[in-house]
């Protein structure tokens, strides 16, 4: 094989590799568009869309619709596993992080539910933050009722005893009720 033939062979191999990469990327993009939101997530996302239209400054949702659906579905699944109020868990995840699984707060709260691992995760390092947040919310709602549980989740005992903490928590409970009406 002379140099010209070798050059042509290498160019053809490079071209085929590029085509395969394009096909693979196209398949991934099409698969992403096929992810369907759960019923609860569809209702939440519709409510968020309406809020974002009315008040764009209040919109915290990542514009990547696939990521929003995927992340919302993760919280829905975690809430079902932990027997937490599903719509309240979804509203909490949206309000805490905008459904951003990589968010870390200045006080060390992590993930979509903004869980502080030292409080809600076992000592191991493989803590599922979605489930930990749903479990925490379920336990607090069981102990303090809907509004009290959300207030405690948001800010501990101090929020549970303050008008501001309870008012903010009631806002989330009301949002979950509004999303539920969207399901009907």
Tab-separated table of N, CA and C in Angstrom, residues 12-139:
chain	number	residue	atom	x	y	z
A	12	UNK	N	-11.040	7.732	5.068
A	12	UNK	CA	-12.308	6.996	5.064
A	12	UNK	C	-12.656	6.498	6.473
A	13	UNK	N	-11.669	5.991	7.187
A	13	UNK	CA	-11.909	5.536	8.559
A	13	UNK	C	-12.348	6.700	9.451
A	14	UNK	N	-11.712	7.850	9.285
A	14	UNK	CA	-12.109	9.032	10.052
A	14	UNK	C	-13.523	9.460	9.719
A	15	UNK	N	-13.860	9.418	8.437
A	15	UNK	CA	-15.209	9.783	8.006
A	15	UNK	C	-16.236	8.825	8.594
A	16	UNK	N	-15.964	7.530	8.549
A	16	UNK	CA	-16.885	6.526	9.112
A	16	UNK	C	-17.025	6.734	10.618
A	17	UNK	N	-15.934	7.020	11.310
A	17	UNK	CA	-16.001	7.260	12.757
A	17	UNK	C	-16.871	8.472	13.055
A	18	UNK	N	-16.739	9.524	12.262
A	18	UNK	CA	-17.577	10.719	12.460
A	18	UNK	C	-19.046	10.397	12.215
A	19	UNK	N	-19.341	9.640	11.183
A	19	UNK	CA	-20.726	9.258	10.913
A	19	UNK	C	-21.312	8.448	12.063
A	20	UNK	N	-20.539	7.514	12.596
A	20	UNK	CA	-21.019	6.709	13.721
A	20	UNK	C	-21.281	7.576	14.942
A	21	UNK	N	-20.434	8.543	15.172
A	21	UNK	CA	-20.627	9.461	16.295
A	21	UNK	C	-21.902	10.284	16.106
A	22	UNK	N	-22.126	10.761	14.899
A	22	UNK	CA	-23.341	11.540	14.612
A	22	UNK	C	-24.580	10.685	14.819
A	23	UNK	N	-24.556	9.452	14.348
A	23	UNK	CA	-25.701	8.551	14.522
A	23	UNK	C	-25.933	8.286	16.008
A	24	UNK	N	-24.875	8.037	16.755
A	24	UNK	CA	-25.022	7.782	18.194
A	24	UNK	C	-25.595	9.000	18.900
A	25	UNK	N	-25.124	10.194	18.579
A	25	UNK	CA	-25.632	11.413	19.211
A	25	UNK	C	-27.105	11.633	18.856
A	26	UNK	N	-27.471	11.340	17.620
A	26	UNK	CA	-28.866	11.486	17.195
A	26	UNK	C	-29.762	10.533	17.970
A	27	UNK	N	-29.305	9.313	18.165
A	27	UNK	CA	-30.101	8.337	18.927
A	27	UNK	C	-30.284	8.779	20.369
A	28	UNK	N	-29.233	9.295	20.982
A	28	UNK	CA	-29.331	9.772	22.360
A	28	UNK	C	-30.308	10.942	22.436
A	29	UNK	N	-30.224	11.861	21.490
A	29	UNK	CA	-31.131	13.014	21.494
A	29	UNK	C	-32.573	12.567	21.318
A	30	UNK	N	-32.815	11.633	20.433
A	30	UNK	CA	-34.178	11.149	20.230
A	30	UNK	C	-34.679	10.379	21.445
A	31	UNK	N	-33.816	9.623	22.080
A	31	UNK	CA	-34.225	8.891	23.280
A	31	UNK	C	-34.594	9.873	24.382
A	32	UNK	N	-33.857	10.971	24.476
A	32	UNK	CA	-34.138	11.969	25.512
A	32	UNK	C	-35.522	12.573	25.325
A	33	UNK	N	-35.919	12.777	24.080
A	33	UNK	CA	-37.223	13.371	23.827
A	33	UNK	C	-38.363	12.405	24.140
A	34	UNK	N	-38.051	11.127	24.282
A	34	UNK	CA	-39.088	10.127	24.516
A	34	UNK	C	-39.410	9.923	25.997
A	35	UNK	N	-38.658	10.531	26.885
A	35	UNK	CA	-38.917	10.364	28.304
A	35	UNK	C	-40.226	11.062	28.640
A	36	UNK	N	-41.142	10.321	29.208
A	36	UNK	CA	-42.449	10.867	29.559
A	36	UNK	C	-42.482	11.204	31.048
A	37	UNK	N	-43.050	12.347	31.395
A	37	UNK	CA	-43.176	12.660	32.820
A	37	UNK	C	-44.278	11.813	33.453
A	38	UNK	N	-44.119	11.522	34.729
A	38	UNK	CA	-45.208	10.868	35.452
A	38	UNK	C	-46.389	11.837	35.452
A	39	UNK	N	-47.543	11.350	35.814
A	39	UNK	CA	-48.733	12.205	35.840
A	39	UNK	C	-48.522	13.390	36.778
A	40	UNK	N	-47.968	13.113	37.957
A	40	UNK	CA	-47.725	14.188	38.925
A	40	UNK	C	-46.711	15.191	38.380
A	41	UNK	N	-45.673	14.714	37.715
A	41	UNK	CA	-44.664	15.615	37.160
A	41	UNK	C	-45.240	16.452	36.024
A	42	UNK	N	-46.076	15.852	35.212
A	42	UNK	CA	-46.703	16.614	34.127
A	42	UNK	C	-47.524	17.758	34.712
A	43	UNK	N	-48.260	17.492	35.786
A	43	UNK	CA	-49.071	18.532	36.427
A	43	UNK	C	-48.171	19.608	37.036
A	44	UNK	N	-47.096	19.201	37.705
A	44	UNK	CA	-46.178	20.181	38.299
A	44	UNK	C	-45.551	21.044	37.213
A	45	UNK	N	-45.065	20.423	36.152
A	45	UNK	CA	-44.402	21.180	35.096
A	45	UNK	C	-45.374	22.137	34.404
A	46	UNK	N	-46.617	21.741	34.242
A	46	UNK	CA	-47.626	22.643	33.670
A	46	UNK	C	-47.843	23.842	34.595
A	47	UNK	N	-47.894	23.581	35.899
A	47	UNK	CA	-48.060	24.670	36.871
A	47	UNK	C	-46.839	25.593	36.852
A	48	UNK	N	-45.657	25.012	36.764
A	48	UNK	CA	-44.436	25.815	36.708
A	48	UNK	C	-44.423	26.659	35.437
A	49	UNK	N	-44.797	26.055	34.308
A	49	UNK	CA	-44.829	26.793	33.045
A	49	UNK	C	-45.760	27.999	33.147
A	50	UNK	N	-46.925	27.800	33.755
A	50	UNK	CA	-47.879	28.902	33.912
A	50	UNK	C	-47.292	29.990	34.802
A	51	UNK	N	-46.635	29.591	35.877
A	51	UNK	CA	-46.001	30.564	36.777
A	51	UNK	C	-44.894	31.323	36.053
A	52	UNK	N	-44.093	30.611	35.274
A	52	UNK	CA	-42.978	31.245	34.558
A	52	UNK	C	-43.484	32.240	33.518
A	53	UNK	N	-44.626	31.942	32.902
A	53	UNK	CA	-45.212	32.879	31.945
A	53	UNK	C	-45.654	34.158	32.637
A	54	UNK	N	-46.331	34.001	33.794
A	54	UNK	CA	-46.841	35.171	34.533
A	54	UNK	C	-45.722	35.963	35.183
A	55	UNK	N	-44.765	35.252	35.777
A	55	UNK	CA	-43.706	35.905	36.556
A	55	UNK	C	-42.358	35.256	36.264
A	56	UNK	N	-41.725	35.621	35.155
A	56	UNK	CA	-40.451	34.991	34.788
A	56	UNK	C	-39.387	35.079	35.879
A	57	UNK	N	-39.435	36.123	36.700
A	57	UNK	CA	-38.431	36.283	37.749
A	57	UNK	C	-38.567	35.203	38.822
A	58	UNK	N	-39.724	34.560	38.914
A	58	UNK	CA	-39.924	33.499	39.901
A	58	UNK	C	-39.554	32.120	39.360
A	59	UNK	N	-39.263	32.058	38.087
A	59	UNK	CA	-38.996	30.772	37.444
A	59	UNK	C	-37.593	30.287	37.790
A	60	UNK	N	-37.521	29.073	38.343
A	60	UNK	CA	-36.233	28.503	38.722
A	60	UNK	C	-35.901	27.269	37.913
A	61	UNK	N	-36.774	26.883	36.990
A	61	UNK	CA	-36.619	25.623	36.277
A	61	UNK	C	-35.551	25.726	35.197
A	62	UNK	N	-34.701	24.721	35.138
A	62	UNK	CA	-33.702	24.609	34.083
A	62	UNK	C	-34.438	24.549	32.744
A	63	UNK	N	-34.026	25.341	31.758
A	63	UNK	CA	-34.730	25.333	30.482
A	63	UNK	C	-34.605	24.009	29.721
A	64	UNK	N	-33.700	23.125	30.122
A	64	UNK	CA	-33.566	21.816	29.489
A	64	UNK	C	-34.749	20.954	29.918
A	65	UNK	N	-35.743	20.831	29.062
A	65	UNK	CA	-36.995	20.134	29.401
A	65	UNK	C	-36.739	18.667	29.736
A	66	UNK	N	-35.839	18.022	28.995
A	66	UNK	CA	-35.538	16.623	29.273
A	66	UNK	C	-35.000	16.467	30.693
A	67	UNK	N	-34.070	17.333	31.095
A	67	UNK	CA	-33.499	17.250	32.440
A	67	UNK	C	-34.575	17.502	33.490
A	68	UNK	N	-35.442	18.474	33.235
A	68	UNK	CA	-36.518	18.771	34.196
A	68	UNK	C	-37.438	17.568	34.364
A	69	UNK	N	-37.809	16.932	33.266
A	69	UNK	CA	-38.685	15.756	33.339
A	69	UNK	C	-37.982	14.614	34.057
A	70	UNK	N	-36.746	14.359	33.666
A	70	UNK	CA	-35.992	13.264	34.280
A	70	UNK	C	-35.823	13.483	35.786
A	71	UNK	N	-35.477	14.691	36.187
A	71	UNK	CA	-35.265	14.989	37.602
A	71	UNK	C	-36.571	14.948	38.381
A	72	UNK	N	-37.633	15.461	37.795
A	72	UNK	CA	-38.937	15.403	38.448
A	72	UNK	C	-39.360	13.946	38.644
A	73	UNK	N	-39.160	13.128	37.619
A	73	UNK	CA	-39.499	11.706	37.730
A	73	UNK	C	-38.695	11.024	38.839
A	74	UNK	N	-37.442	11.448	39.015
A	74	UNK	CA	-36.623	10.876	40.098
A	74	UNK	C	-37.223	11.185	41.461
A	75	UNK	N	-37.670	12.429	41.665
A	75	UNK	CA	-38.270	12.804	42.952
A	75	UNK	C	-39.598	12.066	43.136
A	76	UNK	N	-40.377	11.960	42.087
A	76	UNK	CA	-41.646	11.223	42.149
A	76	UNK	C	-41.389	9.784	42.625
A	77	UNK	N	-40.400	9.142	42.024
A	77	UNK	CA	-40.060	7.756	42.386
A	77	UNK	C	-39.595	7.672	43.844
A	78	UNK	N	-38.734	8.595	44.252
A	78	UNK	CA	-38.228	8.596	45.631
A	78	UNK	C	-39.369	8.793	46.624
A	79	UNK	N	-40.293	9.698	46.301
A	79	UNK	CA	-41.432	9.953	47.195
A	79	UNK	C	-42.309	8.708	47.315
A	80	UNK	N	-42.517	8.004	46.220
A	80	UNK	CA	-43.323	6.777	46.263
A	80	UNK	C	-42.644	5.711	47.122
A	81	UNK	N	-41.333	5.563	46.942
A	81	UNK	CA	-40.589	4.561	47.710
A	81	UNK	C	-40.639	4.880	49.200
A	82	UNK	N	-40.474	6.148	49.542
A	82	UNK	CA	-40.420	6.563	50.946
A	82	UNK	C	-41.801	6.880	51.527
A	83	UNK	N	-42.826	6.733	50.726
A	83	UNK	CA	-44.214	7.009	51.138
A	83	UNK	C	-44.393	8.433	51.638
A	84	UNK	N	-43.775	9.333	50.908
A	84	UNK	CA	-43.897	10.765	51.200
A	84	UNK	C	-45.020	11.332	50.326
A	85	UNK	N	-45.615	12.439	50.731
A	85	UNK	CA	-46.621	13.079	49.873
A	85	UNK	C	-45.969	13.481	48.550
A	86	UNK	N	-46.420	12.884	47.460
A	86	UNK	CA	-45.746	13.037	46.169
A	86	UNK	C	-45.740	14.483	45.690
A	87	UNK	N	-46.897	15.103	45.612
A	87	UNK	CA	-46.938	16.471	45.091
A	87	UNK	C	-46.184	17.445	45.989
A	88	UNK	N	-46.269	17.240	47.286
A	88	UNK	CA	-45.529	18.092	48.210
A	88	UNK	C	-44.019	17.892	48.035
A	89	UNK	N	-43.598	16.661	47.786
A	89	UNK	CA	-42.180	16.387	47.524
A	89	UNK	C	-41.721	17.071	46.243
A	90	UNK	N	-42.560	17.014	45.205
A	90	UNK	CA	-42.196	17.645	43.933
A	90	UNK	C	-42.110	19.165	44.072
A	91	UNK	N	-43.093	19.751	44.738
A	91	UNK	CA	-43.081	21.203	44.951
A	91	UNK	C	-41.857	21.589	45.785
A	92	UNK	N	-41.562	20.799	46.804
A	92	UNK	CA	-40.401	21.087	47.652
A	92	UNK	C	-39.109	21.029	46.849
A	93	UNK	N	-38.957	19.998	46.023
A	93	UNK	CA	-37.742	19.886	45.206
A	93	UNK	C	-37.612	21.073	44.251
A	94	UNK	N	-38.718	21.478	43.667
A	94	UNK	CA	-38.670	22.632	42.763
A	94	UNK	C	-38.315	23.904	43.526
A	95	UNK	N	-38.967	24.122	44.654
A	95	UNK	CA	-38.727	25.357	45.417
A	95	UNK	C	-37.319	25.370	46.026
A	96	UNK	N	-36.830	24.206	46.437
A	96	UNK	CA	-35.496	24.152	47.064
A	96	UNK	C	-34.381	24.347	46.039
A	97	UNK	N	-34.535	23.745	44.843
A	97	UNK	CA	-33.390	23.703	43.936
A	97	UNK	C	-33.707	23.994	42.475
A	98	UNK	N	-34.973	24.167	42.130
A	98	UNK	CA	-35.305	24.281	40.714
A	98	UNK	C	-35.109	22.945	40.005
A	99	UNK	N	-35.173	21.848	40.766
A	99	UNK	CA	-34.945	20.479	40.274
A	99	UNK	C	-33.511	20.289	39.771
A	100	UNK	N	-32.576	20.935	40.436
A	100	UNK	CA	-31.156	20.826	40.087
A	100	UNK	C	-30.497	19.815	41.026
A	101	UNK	N	-30.128	18.626	40.521
A	101	UNK	CA	-29.547	17.601	41.390
A	101	UNK	C	-28.126	17.922	41.868
A	102	UNK	N	-27.495	18.927	41.270
A	102	UNK	CA	-26.109	19.234	41.609
A	102	UNK	C	-25.966	20.457	42.520
A	103	UNK	N	-27.066	21.039	42.926
A	103	UNK	CA	-27.019	22.242	43.747
A	103	UNK	C	-26.478	21.920	45.146
A	104	UNK	N	-25.572	22.767	45.608
A	104	UNK	CA	-25.034	22.677	46.963
A	104	UNK	C	-25.166	24.066	47.577
A	105	UNK	N	-25.832	24.135	48.741
A	105	UNK	CA	-26.047	25.440	49.381
A	105	UNK	C	-24.834	25.835	50.205
A	106	UNK	N	-24.864	27.051	50.699
A	106	UNK	CA	-23.753	27.560	51.512
A	106	UNK	C	-23.648	26.831	52.852
A	107	UNK	N	-24.737	26.175	53.298
A	107	UNK	CA	-24.688	25.433	54.565
A	107	UNK	C	-24.487	23.938	54.352
A	108	UNK	N	-24.258	23.528	53.097
A	108	UNK	CA	-23.968	22.129	52.814
A	108	UNK	C	-25.163	21.278	52.425
A	109	UNK	N	-26.328	21.899	52.225
A	109	UNK	CA	-27.483	21.138	51.746
A	109	UNK	C	-27.232	20.773	50.292
A	110	UNK	N	-27.613	19.541	49.926
A	110	UNK	CA	-27.263	19.014	48.605
A	110	UNK	C	-28.461	18.448	47.866
A	111	UNK	N	-28.370	18.520	46.549
A	111	UNK	CA	-29.336	17.850	45.694
A	111	UNK	C	-30.630	18.614	45.512
A	112	UNK	N	-31.570	17.947	44.844
A	112	UNK	CA	-32.842	18.598	44.516
A	112	UNK	C	-33.669	18.915	45.747
A	113	UNK	N	-33.602	18.061	46.748
A	113	UNK	CA	-34.385	18.280	47.961
A	113	UNK	C	-33.596	19.080	49.003
A	114	UNK	N	-32.354	19.452	48.673
A	114	UNK	CA	-31.487	20.221	49.557
A	114	UNK	C	-31.376	19.583	50.947
A	115	UNK	N	-30.909	18.353	50.926
A	115	UNK	CA	-30.727	17.544	52.131
A	115	UNK	C	-29.377	17.870	52.761
A	116	UNK	N	-29.364	18.015	54.064
A	116	UNK	CA	-28.093	18.144	54.781
A	116	UNK	C	-27.718	16.717	55.187
A	117	UNK	N	-26.724	16.145	54.513
A	117	UNK	CA	-26.422	14.718	54.697
A	117	UNK	C	-26.186	14.298	56.142
A	118	UNK	N	-25.546	15.126	56.947
A	118	UNK	CA	-25.248	14.689	58.318
A	118	UNK	C	-26.530	14.441	59.124
A	119	UNK	N	-27.642	15.031	58.715
A	119	UNK	CA	-28.906	14.818	59.427
A	119	UNK	C	-29.725	13.664	58.857
A	120	UNK	N	-29.707	13.488	57.541
A	120	UNK	CA	-30.659	12.577	56.924
A	120	UNK	C	-30.042	11.406	56.171
A	121	UNK	N	-28.733	11.306	56.174
A	121	UNK	CA	-28.087	10.187	55.498
A	121	UNK	C	-27.359	9.329	56.519
A	122	UNK	N	-27.355	8.035	56.290
A	122	UNK	CA	-26.556	7.175	57.161
A	122	UNK	C	-25.071	7.511	57.007
A	123	UNK	N	-24.261	6.924	57.810
A	123	UNK	CA	-22.834	7.236	57.823
A	123	UNK	C	-22.127	6.885	56.514
A	124	UNK	N	-22.718	6.004	55.704
A	124	UNK	CA	-22.031	5.628	54.459
A	124	UNK	C	-22.042	6.795	53.467
A	125	UNK	N	-21.228	6.685	52.439
A	125	UNK	CA	-21.085	7.782	51.481
A	125	UNK	C	-21.999	7.628	50.272
A	126	UNK	N	-22.749	6.554	50.185
A	126	UNK	CA	-23.584	6.324	49.004
A	126	UNK	C	-25.041	6.704	49.272
A	127	UNK	N	-25.250	7.826	49.882
A	127	UNK	CA	-26.594	8.271	50.243
A	127	UNK	C	-27.356	8.730	49.000
A	128	UNK	N	-28.569	8.236	48.836
A	128	UNK	CA	-29.461	8.685	47.771
A	128	UNK	C	-30.166	9.934	48.297
A	129	UNK	N	-29.737	11.088	47.835
A	129	UNK	CA	-30.259	12.356	48.348
A	129	UNK	C	-31.743	12.537	48.050
A	130	UNK	N	-32.206	12.015	46.917
A	130	UNK	CA	-33.626	12.122	46.576
A	130	UNK	C	-34.468	11.371	47.611
A	131	UNK	N	-34.064	10.151	47.900
A	131	UNK	CA	-34.802	9.346	48.880
A	131	UNK	C	-34.658	9.912	50.291
A	132	UNK	N	-33.467	10.412	50.617
A	132	UNK	CA	-33.264	10.993	51.951
A	132	UNK	C	-34.179	12.196	52.151
A	133	UNK	N	-34.314	13.042	51.136
A	133	UNK	CA	-35.196	14.196	51.237
A	133	UNK	C	-36.655	13.791	51.351
A	134	UNK	N	-37.061	12.816	50.557
A	134	UNK	CA	-38.446	12.339	50.618
A	134	UNK	C	-38.733	11.689	51.972
A	135	UNK	N	-37.773	10.916	52.471
A	135	UNK	CA	-37.933	10.271	53.779
A	135	UNK	C	-38.050	11.310	54.887
A	136	UNK	N	-37.196	12.333	54.827
A	136	UNK	CA	-37.236	13.404	55.828
A	136	UNK	C	-38.584	14.113	55.784
A	137	UNK	N	-39.040	14.449	54.596
A	137	UNK	CA	-40.318	15.142	54.466
A	137	UNK	C	-41.459	14.270	54.987
A	138	UNK	N	-41.440	12.990	54.651
A	138	UNK	CA	-42.492	12.071	55.119
A	138	UNK	C	-42.522	12.015	56.644
A	139	UNK	N	-41.354	11.885	57.267
A	139	UNK	CA	-41.297	11.794	58.734
A	139	UNK	C	-41.754	13.095	59.395
